[in-house]
XYZ file of C-alpha atoms in Angstrom:
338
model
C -61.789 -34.830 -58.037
C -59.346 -36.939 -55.887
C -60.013 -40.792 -56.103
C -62.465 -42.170 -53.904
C -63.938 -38.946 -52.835
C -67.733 -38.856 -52.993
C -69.365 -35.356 -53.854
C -72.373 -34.894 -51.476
C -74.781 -32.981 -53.808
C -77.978 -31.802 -51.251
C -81.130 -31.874 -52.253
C -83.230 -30.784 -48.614
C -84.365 -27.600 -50.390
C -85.831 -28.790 -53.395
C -86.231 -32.329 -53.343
C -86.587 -32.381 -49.780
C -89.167 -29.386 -49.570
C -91.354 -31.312 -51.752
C -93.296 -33.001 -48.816
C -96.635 -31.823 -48.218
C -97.066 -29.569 -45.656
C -93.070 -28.760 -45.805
C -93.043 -25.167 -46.715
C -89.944 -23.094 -46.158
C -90.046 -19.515 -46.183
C -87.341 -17.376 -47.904
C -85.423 -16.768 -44.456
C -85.897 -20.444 -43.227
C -84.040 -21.423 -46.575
C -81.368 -19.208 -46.236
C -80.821 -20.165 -42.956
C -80.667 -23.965 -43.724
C -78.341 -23.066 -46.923
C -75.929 -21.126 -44.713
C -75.757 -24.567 -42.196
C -75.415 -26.609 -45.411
C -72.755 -24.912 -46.684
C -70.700 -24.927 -43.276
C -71.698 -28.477 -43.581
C -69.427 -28.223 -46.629
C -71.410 -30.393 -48.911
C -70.126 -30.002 -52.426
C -73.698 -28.797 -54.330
C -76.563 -27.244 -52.853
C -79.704 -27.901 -54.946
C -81.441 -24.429 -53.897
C -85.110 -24.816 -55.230
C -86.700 -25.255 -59.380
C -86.612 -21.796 -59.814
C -89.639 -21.567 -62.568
C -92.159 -23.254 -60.249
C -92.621 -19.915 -57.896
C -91.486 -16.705 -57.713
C -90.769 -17.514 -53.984
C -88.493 -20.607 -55.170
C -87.052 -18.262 -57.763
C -86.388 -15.524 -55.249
C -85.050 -18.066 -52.483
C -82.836 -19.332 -55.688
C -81.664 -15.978 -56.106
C -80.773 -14.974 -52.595
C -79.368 -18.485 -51.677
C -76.689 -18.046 -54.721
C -75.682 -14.738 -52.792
C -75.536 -16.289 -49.632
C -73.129 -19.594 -50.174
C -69.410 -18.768 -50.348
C -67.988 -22.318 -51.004
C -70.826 -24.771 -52.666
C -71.648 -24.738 -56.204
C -75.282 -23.851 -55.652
C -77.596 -25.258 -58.523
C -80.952 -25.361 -59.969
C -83.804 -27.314 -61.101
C -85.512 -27.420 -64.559
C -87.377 -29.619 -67.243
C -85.713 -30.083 -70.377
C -87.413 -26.791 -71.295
C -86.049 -23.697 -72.579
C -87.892 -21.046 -70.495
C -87.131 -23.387 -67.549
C -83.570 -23.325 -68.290
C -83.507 -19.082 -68.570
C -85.176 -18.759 -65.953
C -82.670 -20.721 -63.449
C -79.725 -18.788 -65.383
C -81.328 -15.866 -64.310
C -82.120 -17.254 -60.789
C -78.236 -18.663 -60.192
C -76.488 -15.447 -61.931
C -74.810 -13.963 -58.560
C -73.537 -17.239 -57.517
C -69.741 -17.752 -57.186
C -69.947 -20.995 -58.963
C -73.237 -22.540 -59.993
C -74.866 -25.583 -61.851
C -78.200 -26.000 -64.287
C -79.824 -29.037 -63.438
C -81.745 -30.626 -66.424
C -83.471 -33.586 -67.737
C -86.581 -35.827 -68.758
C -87.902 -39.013 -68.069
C -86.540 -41.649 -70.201
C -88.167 -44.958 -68.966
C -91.214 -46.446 -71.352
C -93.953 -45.428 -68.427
C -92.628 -41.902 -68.604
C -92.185 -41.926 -72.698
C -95.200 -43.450 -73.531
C -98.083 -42.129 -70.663
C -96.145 -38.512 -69.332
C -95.345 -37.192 -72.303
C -97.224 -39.254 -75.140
C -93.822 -38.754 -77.521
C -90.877 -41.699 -78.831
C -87.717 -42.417 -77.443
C -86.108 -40.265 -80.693
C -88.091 -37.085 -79.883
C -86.946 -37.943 -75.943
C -83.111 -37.759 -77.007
C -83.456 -34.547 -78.998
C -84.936 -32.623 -76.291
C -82.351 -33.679 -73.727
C -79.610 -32.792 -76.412
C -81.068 -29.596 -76.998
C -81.803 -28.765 -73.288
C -78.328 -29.745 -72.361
C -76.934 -27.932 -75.320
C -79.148 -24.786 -74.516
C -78.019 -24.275 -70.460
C -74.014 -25.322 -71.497
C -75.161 -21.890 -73.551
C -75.596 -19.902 -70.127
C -72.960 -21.756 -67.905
C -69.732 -24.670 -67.755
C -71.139 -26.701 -65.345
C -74.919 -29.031 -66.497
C -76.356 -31.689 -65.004
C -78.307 -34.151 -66.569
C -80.814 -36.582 -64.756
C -82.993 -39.403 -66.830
C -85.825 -39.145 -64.712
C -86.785 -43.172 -63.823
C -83.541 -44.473 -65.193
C -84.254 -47.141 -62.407
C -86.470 -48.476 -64.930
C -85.189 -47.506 -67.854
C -84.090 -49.761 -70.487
C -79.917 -49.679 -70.145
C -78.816 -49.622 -73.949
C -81.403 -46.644 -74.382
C -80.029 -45.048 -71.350
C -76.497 -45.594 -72.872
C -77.851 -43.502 -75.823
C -79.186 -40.486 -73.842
C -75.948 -40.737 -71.807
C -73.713 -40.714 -74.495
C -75.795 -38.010 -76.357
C -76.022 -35.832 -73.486
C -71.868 -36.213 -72.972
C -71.463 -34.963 -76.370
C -74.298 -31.944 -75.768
C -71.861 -30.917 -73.267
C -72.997 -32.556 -69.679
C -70.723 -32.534 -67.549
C -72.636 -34.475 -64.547
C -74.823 -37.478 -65.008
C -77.400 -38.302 -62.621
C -79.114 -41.516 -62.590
C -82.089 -41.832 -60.440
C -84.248 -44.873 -59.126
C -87.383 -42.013 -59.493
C -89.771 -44.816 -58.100
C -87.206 -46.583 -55.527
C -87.757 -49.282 -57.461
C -84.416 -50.916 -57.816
C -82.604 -53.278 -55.394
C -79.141 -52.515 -54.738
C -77.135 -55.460 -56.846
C -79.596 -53.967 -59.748
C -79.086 -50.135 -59.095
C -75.125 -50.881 -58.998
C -74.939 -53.245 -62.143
C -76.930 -50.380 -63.877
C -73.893 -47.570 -63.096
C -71.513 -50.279 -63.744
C -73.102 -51.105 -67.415
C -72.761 -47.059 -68.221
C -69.547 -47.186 -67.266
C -68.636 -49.833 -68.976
C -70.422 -48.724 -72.454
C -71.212 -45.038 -72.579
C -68.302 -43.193 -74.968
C -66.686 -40.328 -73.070
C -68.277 -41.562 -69.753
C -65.041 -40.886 -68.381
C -64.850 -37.263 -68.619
C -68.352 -37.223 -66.697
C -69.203 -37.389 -62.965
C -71.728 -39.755 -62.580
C -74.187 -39.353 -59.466
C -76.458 -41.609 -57.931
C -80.397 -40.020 -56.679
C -82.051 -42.702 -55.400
C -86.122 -42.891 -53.712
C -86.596 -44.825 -50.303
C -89.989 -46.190 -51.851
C -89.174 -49.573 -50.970
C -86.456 -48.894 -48.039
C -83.481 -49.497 -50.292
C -82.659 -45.537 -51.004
C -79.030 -45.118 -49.232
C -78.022 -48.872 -50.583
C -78.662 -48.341 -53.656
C -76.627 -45.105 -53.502
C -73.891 -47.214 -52.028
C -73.898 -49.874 -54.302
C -73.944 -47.118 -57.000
C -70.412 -45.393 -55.786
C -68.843 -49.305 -55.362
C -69.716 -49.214 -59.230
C -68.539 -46.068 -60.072
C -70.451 -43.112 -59.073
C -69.010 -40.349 -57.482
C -71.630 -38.178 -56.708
C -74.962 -38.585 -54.164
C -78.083 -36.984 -53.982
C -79.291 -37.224 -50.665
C -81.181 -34.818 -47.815
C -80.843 -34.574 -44.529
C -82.790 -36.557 -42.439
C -83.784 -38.652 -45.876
C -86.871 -36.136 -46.286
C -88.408 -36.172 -49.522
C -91.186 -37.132 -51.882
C -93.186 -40.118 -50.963
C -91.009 -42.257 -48.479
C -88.386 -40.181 -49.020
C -84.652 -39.623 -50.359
C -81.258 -40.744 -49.830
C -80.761 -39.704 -46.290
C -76.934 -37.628 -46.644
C -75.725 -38.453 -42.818
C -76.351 -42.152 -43.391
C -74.152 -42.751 -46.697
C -71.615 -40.157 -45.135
C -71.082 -42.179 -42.264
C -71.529 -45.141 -43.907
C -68.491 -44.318 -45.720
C -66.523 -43.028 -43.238
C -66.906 -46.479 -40.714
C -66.080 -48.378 -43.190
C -62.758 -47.037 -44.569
C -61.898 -50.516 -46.412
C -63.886 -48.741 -49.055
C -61.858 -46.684 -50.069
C -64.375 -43.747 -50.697
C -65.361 -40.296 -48.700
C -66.808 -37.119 -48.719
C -65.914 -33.739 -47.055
C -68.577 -33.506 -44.801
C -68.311 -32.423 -41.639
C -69.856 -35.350 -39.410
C -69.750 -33.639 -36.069
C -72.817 -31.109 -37.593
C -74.981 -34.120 -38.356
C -77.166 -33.844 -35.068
C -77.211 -29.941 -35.069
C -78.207 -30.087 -38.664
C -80.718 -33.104 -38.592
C -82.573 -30.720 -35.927
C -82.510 -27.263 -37.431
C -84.010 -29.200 -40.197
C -86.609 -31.161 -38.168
C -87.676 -27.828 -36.419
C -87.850 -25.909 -39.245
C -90.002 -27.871 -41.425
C -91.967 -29.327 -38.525
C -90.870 -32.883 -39.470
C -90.103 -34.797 -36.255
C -87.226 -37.482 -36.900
C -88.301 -41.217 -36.248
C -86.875 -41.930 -33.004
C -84.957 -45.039 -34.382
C -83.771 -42.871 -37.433
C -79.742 -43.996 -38.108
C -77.272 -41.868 -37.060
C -79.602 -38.876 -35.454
C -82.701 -40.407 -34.285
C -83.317 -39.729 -30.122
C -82.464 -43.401 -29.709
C -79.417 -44.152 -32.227
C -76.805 -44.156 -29.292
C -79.494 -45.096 -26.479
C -79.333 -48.273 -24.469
C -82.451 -49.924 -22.964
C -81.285 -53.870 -22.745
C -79.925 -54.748 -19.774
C -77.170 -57.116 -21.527
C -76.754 -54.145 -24.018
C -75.814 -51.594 -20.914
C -73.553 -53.848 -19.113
C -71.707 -54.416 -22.428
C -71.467 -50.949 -23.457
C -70.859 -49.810 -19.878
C -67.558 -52.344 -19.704
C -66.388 -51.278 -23.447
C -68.713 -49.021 -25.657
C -67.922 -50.450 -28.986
C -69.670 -53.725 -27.831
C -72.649 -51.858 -28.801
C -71.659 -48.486 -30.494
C -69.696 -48.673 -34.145
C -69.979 -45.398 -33.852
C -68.488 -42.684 -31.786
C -71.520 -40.336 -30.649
C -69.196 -37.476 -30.839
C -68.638 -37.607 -34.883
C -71.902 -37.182 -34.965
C -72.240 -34.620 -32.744
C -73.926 -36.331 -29.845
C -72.453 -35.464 -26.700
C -72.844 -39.209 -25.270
C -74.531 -42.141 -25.448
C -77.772 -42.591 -23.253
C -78.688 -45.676 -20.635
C -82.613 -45.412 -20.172
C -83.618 -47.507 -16.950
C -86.424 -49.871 -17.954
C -87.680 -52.667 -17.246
C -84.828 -54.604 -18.352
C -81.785 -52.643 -17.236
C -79.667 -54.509 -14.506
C -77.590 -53.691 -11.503
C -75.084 -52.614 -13.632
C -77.092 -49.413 -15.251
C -78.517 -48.640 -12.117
C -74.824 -48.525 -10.611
């Protein structure tokens, strides 16, 4: 991967889905896939293929579908799980098993009653086990937000050696502010062996507001990888919301960092998504909420009526919005009315 480009791995139809009352049909999916994929994110999570056989047969049918993604799939660090999304992801052109367990104290000690030895040995031996079925295996340490970072160097470096070739940290709980989240990817960097020949991605929770940050801070430390969705739908308050980190990258080129995205299919995309799953976007969402490039203020109007980037650090139209909006109101001037 070229330096400073940022893989956009999305997560809308599995993490995403996982909102109650979210439910995507088989066809819904496919559509949404197809959209992703002209999107051009680089992965397309397509569902946890054990947990239905609808999410196994929208796996299947979604790995047929997508001609230029590497379309990937969910599992525990369990070995049926693991078969069964081999099975699932066969037909796709290039495809990803995506596997891991929680490695935080909370998760060791109350979800699965076990020690942080017998934690390492089943992530070795689930990484070890899909590397057995395909090239490409992701890793996440579920709640590495609050995981302890020399035991996290362990599983990382374990995992490297199992044959991982992707990394994913995630702030499970959204628990992390950003200087935290990005000192956390900068300590792995800094002290995992072989950490170099591994992508390392950032999937971070929008518990506490902080979600697309934190994924920030992460690829200013080293990351190159984010999970997001579109429209930051997800479990609880949400995940990484993909058109705000893309865009965030690309208005602030100083960075150094991109992603292939398309931007002008943001709006079209944010929509299908919002009508599909009959999740209305916030109004003052960033980027594709109904007011992001609308103008009520009088002094606001006149400003972005004499020059729009008084107001606008965006262009509406690399988003995809045909133009910006000035709403009369109660405190519009002469010049909006003019």
């Amino acid at each position: 991967m070229a330096k400073g480009q940022v893989q956009i791995f999305d997560t809308t139809l599995r993490d995403g889905e996982q909102v109650p009352g979210c439910k995507l049909d088989t066809h819904n999916k496919l559509i949404i896939a197809d959209r992703l994929d002209e999107l051009r994110v680089d992965v397309l999570e397509a569902g946890f293929p054990v947990s239905s056989p609808g999410d196994f047969d929208s796996v299947v049918k979604i790995a047929q579908l997508i001609k230029n993604a590497r379309v990937c799939g969910l599992t525990r660090a369990v070995k049926k799980d693991i078969g069964v999304a081999a099975e699932a992801l066969k037909d796709a052109k290039k495809s990803r098993i995506h596997t891991g367990i929680g490695t935080s104290d909370s998760h060791i000690k109350f979800k699965f009653n076990s020690t942080k030895e017998k934690i390492l040995e089943r992530a070795i031996s689930a990484v070890s086990y899909a590397k057995s079925f395909v090239e490409d295996v992701e890793f996440y340490a579920e709640d590495a937000g609050r995981t302890d970072n020399d035991f996290l160097a362990r599983v990382c470096e374990a995992v490297i050696k199992a044959g991982a070739t992707v990394l994913n940290i995630p702030d499970t709980t959204g628990y992390c502010l950003p200087e935290e989240y990005g000192s956390k990817i900068k300590y792995l960097k800094e002290n995992v062996t072989g950490i170099d020949k591994v992508t390392l991605s950032c999937h971070c929770h929008n518990d506490l507001g902080l979600a697309t940050a934190n994924s920030i801070a992460g690829v200013l430390s080293g990351a190159r990888q984010i999970e997001c969705t579109i429209n930051g739908i997800g479990e609880r308050a949400g995940n990484t919301s993909l058109e705000e980190v893309v865009m965030i990258m690309r208005q602030h080129p100083d960075l150094n960092i991109d992603t292939n995205i398309n931007s002008k299919l943001l709006y079209s995309t944010s929509q299908m998504v919002s009508e599909s799953m009959g999740m209305p976007v916030q109004p003052n969402k960033a980027v594709v909420g109904a007011n992001a490039f609308a103008h009520s203020s009088g002094i606001h109007q006149d400003g972005v009526i004499k020059k729009r980037e008084t107001y606008e650090i965006m262009n509406p139209n690399d988003v995809g919005v045909t133009q910006s909006a000035i709403v009369l109101t109660a405190r519009s001037g002469r010049a909006a009315l003019a």
